[in-house]
Amino acid sequence: MLANIASGCIKGIEGFIVSVEVDTSPAIPVFALVGLPEAEVKEAKDRVLAAVRNSGYEPPAKRITVNLVPAEIKKSGTHFDLPIALGILAATGQLSETAVKKLKDIIFIGELGLDGRVHSCAGVLPMLISLKKLGRENAVIPVGNIGEAALAGAAGFAAHNLREVVDMLEGKIPFESAAQPAAAPAEEVKINGDFNEVKGQMLAKRALEIAAAGGHNVLLMGPPGTGKSMLAKRFAGILPPLTREEMLDIMQIYSVCSLLGKSKTAFSRPFRDPHHTISNIALIGGGTTPKPGEVSLAHNGILFLDEFAEFSRSSLEVLREPLETFKVTISRAKDSLTFPAKFTLIAAMNPCPCGYHGSNVKPCHCTPLQIQRYKAKVSGPLLDRIDLTVNLNPVHYKDWQQRSEGETSAQIRARVVKARAAQKERFANSPTTANAFMTVAEIKKYCPLPDGGGEILEAAMKKLGLSARSLDKILKTARTIADLAGSAEIKKEHITEVMQYRPLDRKGVSDI
């Protein structure tokens, strides 16, 4: 007898329907699983047969053939266990006709334990969101994933074990949505530290405020102990709250990586700070079955790269694509996957290996060749993609001992939220969410030069050798400064202020 059960699968962070076809035939007992299954899918046969037996049902002493359709797409994950088990029960006549009819209208997702319990699995949220778009809203999912059904707006039956699912299909337990609307936590996730704890460094604070208001990338440079890491870790506290759409985007990525529920990232902007020994794949994403990397886990949040020049040259160069296109495309021989990667880069680095090149506090012990090699790790094209650069100087004792507190993160955030509100209105009919993500057409439309502004940029381009990308970034940043000032138009002083955050245009990477 042949049974057909609907399930789902993930390709990147997009879900699609998979038909689990189960056929039993009189022959030597063999369990054949076809349809390009990955290793974890192939292992389902041992889990499923044990779960069926330990749930009180009879595993068939027949040949069992399971086909996962469409067969040309690789299948990964452990969530096929439940539909395979139900397919075996249906194909061997252990389900009533009423139960078999119900199978056609429901999506089944879940990993089975050997005792028949249904365990939570990765990628349920993006599966349900995609399947809902295809008109399939009813799903049986593990009880551990029921919150994801609520977020997706799907009608989910929270399954504890295989027997409970069968009882539901037989009509002994009603199928009703156990999912409740997902609510944000009573209070926002507390950010460690406040901007008023940072002594001095007013220029850096202003640059980070501009970055938060427009989504711009920032490079903080300076000797050890000048507050680079301290500022970066407080940056999240001045970012605007997440919208529901941004929250869902983040949760889909974290669901695919089995990280949902292990952190409170869903309700606050991600802050990812990988170590400088990270591999290219861990940073950008990939693997045999491609998974999102740190740049995607930082989507709609912050990617903080401390000791920027200590990262391998190849790791830094893979950042070019996401910094330019806000997504990552991972290509394989038969397929390619695209993951979102719209993040704000905060990079921090010392001016040399010992950290004291150009410092008036301690002498630098590095040779010119060591300094050149150190800085050469950060290429010109990569620096060209960074909007703001700030040189931090050591904090003076007078600044350190001052008792009067500066502006708090809440005060800065209020201005940032106001600037973002202006941008939301500006880009109401566009997928653009902040000034840093404007297209060329939008720059032309929303960033007209003021009187005398063209002469400033022309002179800068001739004298400093600015690229067209640099000019675009200057205009985007000037638009953000104008938004912070509540100005409808970009003014000359806004462009002039941007230029002080681009010292690399004046010096070049070898003279940082």
XYZ file of N, CA and C in Angstrom, residues 46-219:
522
model
N 16.328 4.105 11.557
C 16.512 3.458 12.847
C 15.673 4.140 13.922
N 15.603 5.456 13.894
C 14.790 6.177 14.874
C 13.309 5.870 14.690
N 12.865 5.867 13.431
C 11.443 5.703 13.142
C 10.948 4.312 13.538
N 11.663 3.275 13.156
C 11.210 1.912 13.466
C 11.148 1.680 14.973
N 12.135 2.197 15.706
C 12.117 2.050 17.161
C 10.963 2.845 17.761
N 10.705 4.058 17.243
C 9.613 4.892 17.754
C 8.256 4.239 17.496
N 8.075 3.649 16.313
C 6.820 2.962 15.987
C 6.592 1.792 16.947
N 7.619 0.988 17.155
C 7.498 -0.186 18.039
C 7.237 0.236 19.485
N 7.979 1.232 19.980
C 7.838 1.650 21.379
C 6.597 2.494 21.635
N 5.896 2.868 20.573
C 4.626 3.590 20.725
C 3.438 2.632 20.715
N 3.722 1.338 20.609
C 2.644 0.343 20.664
C 2.137 -0.106 19.320
N 2.832 0.249 18.246
C 2.418 -0.164 16.907
C 3.375 -1.237 16.391
N 3.014 -1.841 15.258
C 3.775 -2.974 14.743
C 4.602 -2.551 13.519
N 5.932 -2.556 13.660
C 6.753 -2.273 12.471
C 6.567 -3.400 11.447
N 6.385 -3.059 10.180
C 6.110 -4.099 9.184
C 7.347 -4.937 8.865
N 7.137 -6.237 8.759
C 8.217 -7.137 8.332
C 8.174 -7.221 6.806
N 8.295 -6.080 6.155
C 8.202 -5.974 4.699
C 9.292 -5.030 4.201
N 9.361 -4.919 2.896
C 10.244 -3.918 2.305
C 9.557 -2.563 2.409
N 10.245 -1.583 2.976
C 9.707 -0.237 3.108
C 10.526 0.697 2.213
N 9.842 1.365 1.300
C 10.506 2.319 0.416
C 9.952 3.708 0.697
N 10.842 4.632 1.033
C 10.444 6.020 1.301
C 11.080 6.908 0.247
N 10.264 7.686 -0.436
C 10.737 8.600 -1.469
C 10.389 10.026 -1.070
N 11.384 10.905 -1.093
C 11.189 12.308 -0.749
C 11.130 13.123 -2.039
N 9.971 13.710 -2.296
C 9.717 14.437 -3.546
C 9.650 15.939 -3.261
N 10.341 16.791 -4.060
C 11.071 16.530 -5.311
C 12.433 15.899 -5.062
N 12.778 14.946 -5.911
C 13.977 14.145 -5.691
C 15.266 14.866 -6.071
N 15.171 15.959 -6.841
C 16.404 16.602 -7.314
C 16.994 17.581 -6.296
N 16.267 17.864 -5.209
C 16.751 18.799 -4.189
C 17.216 18.021 -2.962
N 18.394 18.357 -2.460
C 18.909 17.669 -1.277
C 18.021 17.939 -0.074
N 17.820 16.894 0.732
C 16.998 17.009 1.936
C 17.894 16.845 3.158
N 17.798 17.774 4.071
C 18.572 17.700 5.303
C 17.653 17.953 6.486
N 18.101 17.580 7.674
C 17.312 17.791 8.879
C 16.721 16.501 9.406
N 16.244 16.571 10.642
C 15.672 15.391 11.301
C 14.148 15.443 11.359
N 13.560 16.459 10.737
C 12.122 16.664 10.865
C 11.277 15.744 9.996
N 11.912 14.878 9.199
C 11.150 13.933 8.374
C 10.742 12.684 9.159
N 11.238 12.537 10.388
C 10.930 11.334 11.172
C 9.429 11.125 11.344
N 8.729 12.188 11.780
C 7.296 12.064 12.050
C 6.490 11.718 10.806
N 6.650 12.408 9.672
C 5.882 12.014 8.486
C 6.225 10.612 7.987
N 7.485 10.182 8.124
C 7.844 8.820 7.697
C 7.133 7.804 8.572
N 7.115 8.036 9.893
C 6.441 7.107 10.805
C 4.950 7.025 10.499
N 4.299 8.180 10.250
C 2.874 8.179 9.926
C 2.619 7.505 8.580
N 3.562 7.679 7.644
C 3.432 7.014 6.352
C 3.489 5.507 6.491
N 4.356 5.009 7.355
C 4.458 3.557 7.591
C 3.160 3.038 8.204
N 2.614 3.771 9.195
C 1.360 3.344 9.827
C 0.211 3.353 8.826
N 0.175 4.365 7.944
C -0.896 4.442 6.951
C -0.741 3.354 5.899
N 0.492 3.108 5.458
C 0.729 2.114 4.408
C 0.470 0.691 4.886
N 0.581 0.447 6.184
C 0.375 -0.902 6.738
C -1.016 -1.077 7.334
N -1.908 -0.102 7.116
C -3.285 -0.223 7.571
C -3.488 -0.054 9.055
N -2.555 0.561 9.736
C -2.702 0.746 11.183
C -3.397 2.058 11.529
N -3.777 2.814 10.507
C -4.575 4.022 10.688
C -5.936 3.821 10.041
N -6.958 4.401 10.650
C -8.302 4.277 10.092
C -8.432 5.105 8.825
N -9.517 4.883 8.096
C -9.758 5.638 6.862
C -9.926 7.125 7.164
N -10.563 7.435 8.305
C -10.739 8.835 8.709
C -9.387 9.506 8.937
N -8.478 8.785 9.598
C -7.148 9.332 9.886
C -6.365 9.541 8.598
N -6.478 8.599 7.672
C -5.748 8.714 6.404
C -6.227 9.925 5.609
N -7.523 10.207 5.653
C -8.057 11.375 4.943
C -7.509 12.679 5.524
N -7.375 12.710 6.853
C -6.857 13.920 7.498
C -5.399 14.186 7.147
N -4.676 13.128 6.808
C -3.260 13.284 6.484
C -3.035 14.241 5.312
N -4.024 14.315 4.410
C -3.850 15.100 3.190
C -3.866 16.610 3.436
N -4.453 17.037 4.550
C -4.650 18.472 4.783
C -3.668 19.070 5.786
N -2.733 18.258 6.265
C -1.857 18.713 7.346
C -0.391 18.524 6.955
N 0.438 19.464 7.377
C 1.889 19.353 7.223
C 2.443 18.761 8.517
N 3.319 17.775 8.402
C 3.881 17.113 9.582
C 5.386 17.373 9.660
N 5.810 17.876 10.813
C 7.215 18.201 11.038
C 7.597 17.728 12.435
N 8.687 16.972 12.557
C 9.104 16.576 13.897
C 10.144 15.465 13.891
N 11.057 15.557 14.834
C 12.056 14.511 15.045
C 11.541 13.551 16.117
N 11.736 12.263 15.907
C 11.256 11.258 16.852
C 12.390 10.713 17.702
N 12.111 10.560 18.984
C 13.018 9.835 19.852
C 12.708 8.350 19.752
N 13.552 7.510 20.290
C 13.331 6.069 20.209
C 12.091 5.634 20.978
N 11.664 6.448 21.953
C 10.469 6.119 22.728
C 9.202 6.702 22.124
N 9.314 7.350 20.964
C 8.148 7.908 20.293
C 7.875 9.355 20.594
N 8.677 9.969 21.480
C 8.482 11.389 21.759
C 8.874 12.233 20.550
N 8.187 13.370 20.388
C 8.461 14.275 19.266
C 9.344 15.405 19.784
N 10.564 15.472 19.246
C 11.526 16.480 19.674
C 11.509 17.675 18.728
N 11.860 18.832 19.259
C 11.932 20.036 18.431
C 13.051 19.912 17.409
N 12.946 20.670 16.341
C 13.938 20.594 15.270
C 14.173 21.990 14.697
N 15.210 22.105 13.885
C 15.630 23.399 13.344
C 14.805 23.787 12.124
N 14.662 25.101 11.925
C 14.075 25.617 10.693
C 12.563 25.601 10.625
N 11.863 25.388 11.742
C 10.406 25.290 11.695
C 9.760 26.620 11.307
N 10.264 27.727 11.850
C 9.662 29.030 11.553
C 9.697 29.379 10.070
N 10.861 29.351 9.403
C 10.840 29.670 7.966
C 10.021 28.676 7.148
N 9.990 27.414 7.592
C 9.145 26.433 6.891
C 7.684 26.851 6.951
N 7.210 27.156 8.160
C 5.797 27.490 8.332
C 5.431 28.776 7.619
N 6.327 29.773 7.641
C 6.048 31.034 6.947
C 5.916 30.798 5.445
N 6.835 30.023 4.886
C 6.790 29.748 3.449
C 5.589 28.883 3.088
N 5.286 27.885 3.926
C 4.161 27.000 3.632
C 2.830 27.735 3.745
N 2.771 28.706 4.653
C 1.549 29.495 4.771
C 1.305 30.298 3.495
N 2.376 30.816 2.888
C 2.244 31.548 1.627
C 1.713 30.646 0.523
N 1.969 29.338 0.662
C 1.484 28.368 -0.326
C 0.091 27.847 0.015
N -0.509 28.419 1.066
C -1.864 28.028 1.434
C -1.958 26.836 2.363
N -0.836 26.420 2.944
C -0.849 25.272 3.869
C -0.613 25.786 5.291
N -1.695 26.002 6.024
C -1.582 26.614 7.348
C -1.634 25.604 8.485
N -2.257 24.450 8.265
C -2.387 23.462 9.324
C -1.127 22.610 9.408
N -0.546 22.544 10.598
C 0.700 21.794 10.760
C 0.742 21.116 12.113
N 1.331 19.935 12.131
C 1.650 19.242 13.377
C 3.139 19.430 13.597
N 3.483 20.047 14.710
C 4.876 20.362 14.979
C 5.222 19.949 16.408
N 6.488 19.823 16.734
C 6.881 19.486 18.116
C 6.405 20.561 19.087
N 6.081 20.157 20.295
C 5.623 21.116 21.297
C 6.699 22.163 21.573
N 7.965 21.783 21.396
C 9.056 22.729 21.613
C 9.132 23.820 20.573
N 8.432 23.666 19.448
C 8.455 24.657 18.377
C 7.144 25.433 18.259
N 6.243 25.278 19.231
C 4.919 25.881 19.086
C 4.977 27.398 19.044
N 5.981 27.997 19.701
C 6.120 29.444 19.639
C 6.394 29.927 18.230
N 7.094 29.122 17.444
C 7.385 29.493 16.062
C 6.121 29.458 15.215
N 5.206 28.528 15.535
C 3.929 28.488 14.820
C 3.129 29.751 15.096
N 3.203 30.248 16.334
C 2.489 31.473 16.685
C 3.035 32.653 15.891
N 4.357 32.739 15.789
C 4.974 33.832 15.047
C 4.639 33.762 13.563
N 4.547 32.542 13.034
C 4.244 32.364 11.617
C 2.766 32.541 11.322
N 1.928 32.552 12.369
C 0.492 32.680 12.161
C -0.133 31.414 11.639
N 0.513 30.265 11.893
C -0.005 28.982 11.428
C -0.804 28.303 12.530
N -1.747 27.443 12.138
C -2.512 26.649 13.094
C -1.695 25.403 13.412
N -1.091 25.376 14.568
C -0.189 24.281 14.900
C -0.697 23.397 16.004
N -0.688 22.074 15.782
C -0.987 21.105 16.828
C 0.327 20.741 17.489
N 0.436 20.994 18.777
C 1.680 20.739 19.496
C 1.755 19.275 19.886
N 2.628 18.542 19.225
C 2.726 17.096 19.441
C 3.780 16.771 20.488
N 3.386 15.949 21.475
C 4.327 15.481 22.483
C 4.946 14.150 22.082
N 4.140 13.294 21.430
C 4.629 11.978 21.034
C 3.835 11.459 19.851
N 4.300 10.362 19.295
C 3.683 9.786 18.098
C 2.259 9.323 18.368
N 2.023 8.690 19.492
C 0.675 8.189 19.794
C -0.315 9.346 19.896
N 0.100 10.469 20.443
C -0.786 11.629 20.537
C -1.185 12.129 19.156
N -0.250 12.099 18.212
C -0.550 12.526 16.842
C -1.570 11.590 16.208
N -1.384 10.287 16.434
C -2.336 9.311 15.885
C -3.717 9.515 16.509
N -3.778 9.758 17.809
C -5.068 9.995 18.473
C -5.753 11.228 17.893
N -4.977 12.242 17.557
C -5.567 13.429 16.938
C -6.139 13.084 15.574
N -5.417 12.314 14.796
C -5.896 11.932 13.468
C -7.135 11.045 13.554
N -7.221 10.244 14.609
C -8.373 9.356 14.779
C -9.574 10.095 15.378
N -9.407 11.369 15.730
C -10.507 12.149 16.270
C -10.652 12.080 17.768
N -9.726 11.419 18.446
C -9.804 11.310 19.907
C -9.353 12.608 20.582
N -8.499 13.368 19.887
C -8.031 14.662 20.381
C -8.345 15.685 19.302
N -8.988 16.807 19.638
C -9.323 17.795 18.601
C -8.067 18.494 18.080
N -8.076 18.776 16.789
C -6.994 19.581 16.218
C -7.394 21.035 16.398
N -6.684 21.693 17.250
C -6.936 23.110 17.460
C -5.608 23.804 17.675
N -5.567 25.049 17.310
C -4.310 25.776 17.398
C -3.919 25.979 18.848
N -2.783 25.433 19.199
C -2.246 25.642 20.540
C -1.364 26.872 20.572
N -1.168 27.482 19.402
C -0.258 28.626 19.305
C -0.969 29.904 19.708
N -0.319 30.672 20.523
C -0.827 31.967 20.945
C 0.013 33.060 20.291
N -0.582 34.231 20.058
C 0.210 35.312 19.456
C 1.467 35.576 20.267
N 2.590 35.681 19.561
C 3.867 35.896 20.243
C 3.962 37.342 20.701
N 4.212 37.525 21.965
C 4.322 38.876 22.513
C 5.768 39.190 22.820
N 6.105 40.454 22.674
C 7.450 40.881 23.045
C 7.574 40.809 24.557
N 8.765 40.700 25.069
C 8.934 40.627 26.512
C 8.453 41.913 27.185
N 8.126 41.809 28.474
C 7.580 42.945 29.208
C 8.510 44.150 29.138
N 9.808 43.898 29.160
C 10.759 44.991 29.028
C 11.860 44.572 28.071
N 12.436 45.545 27.418
C 13.469 45.231 26.440
C 14.667 44.567 27.094
N 15.367 43.781 26.277
C 16.571 43.149 26.786
C 17.552 44.228 27.228
N 18.058 44.110 28.423
C 18.943 45.132 28.963
C 20.300 45.079 28.279
N 20.746 46.223 27.809
C 22.043 46.327 27.163
C 23.101 46.609 28.222
N 24.188 45.882 28.170
C 25.247 46.090 29.143
C 25.957 47.415 28.881
N 25.948 48.269 29.891
C 26.696 49.522 29.786
C 25.902 50.658 29.165
N 26.362 51.854 29.428
C 25.708 53.069 28.938
C 26.773 54.008 28.379
N 26.377 54.830 27.430
C 27.333 55.739 26.802
C 27.896 56.763 27.781
N 27.154 57.076 28.840
C 27.673 58.075 29.780
C 28.816 57.517 30.633
N 29.077 56.216 30.502
C 30.203 55.616 31.228
C 31.519 55.792 30.478
N 31.430 56.191 29.214
C 32.625 56.386 28.393
C 33.122 57.807 28.588
N 34.336 57.947 29.107
C 34.906 59.260 29.371
C 35.543 59.830 28.097
N 35.243 61.085 27.814
C 35.818 61.728 26.639
C 35.316 61.106 25.344
N 36.177 61.103 24.319
C 35.901 60.507 23.009
C 34.596 61.030 22.391
N 34.416 62.336 22.428
C 33.187 62.932 21.915
C 33.026 62.722 20.412
N 34.147 62.780 19.685
C 34.068 62.583 18.232
C 33.601 61.171 17.904
N 34.114 60.190 18.654
C 33.710 58.799 18.426
C 32.235 58.598 18.768
N 31.783 59.209 19.840
C 30.377 59.095 20.219
C 29.474 59.689 19.146
N 29.891 60.833 18.608
C 29.107 61.468 17.550
C 29.074 60.578 16.306
N 30.202 59.977 15.958
C 30.256 59.090 14.789
C 29.338 57.892 14.975
N 29.311 57.318 16.176
C 28.452 56.163 16.430
C 26.978 56.550 16.430
N 26.685 57.771 16.862
C 25.296 58.241 16.781
C 24.854 58.348 15.325
N 25.728 58.884 14.476
C 25.418 58.973 13.040
C 25.252 57.578 12.453
N 26.148 56.661 12.849
C 26.075 55.292 12.344
C 24.761 54.628 12.727
N 24.327 54.825 13.971
C 23.079 54.224 14.429
C 21.878 54.828 13.718
N 21.943 56.131 13.459
C 20.816 56.818 12.818
C 20.646 56.436 11.360
N 21.745 56.072 10.687
C 21.644 55.772 9.259
C 22.084 54.393 8.852
N 22.528 53.554 9.804
C 22.978 52.202 9.472
C 24.348 52.159 8.832
N 25.209 53.130 9.140
C 26.517 53.239 8.500
C 27.574 52.383 9.204
N 28.573 51.959 8.430
C 29.680 51.174 8.967
C 30.745 52.100 9.554
N 31.400 51.636 10.637
C 32.347 52.482 11.361
C 33.640 51.714 11.627
N 34.765 52.402 11.492
C 36.070 51.859 11.883
C 36.626 52.734 13.002
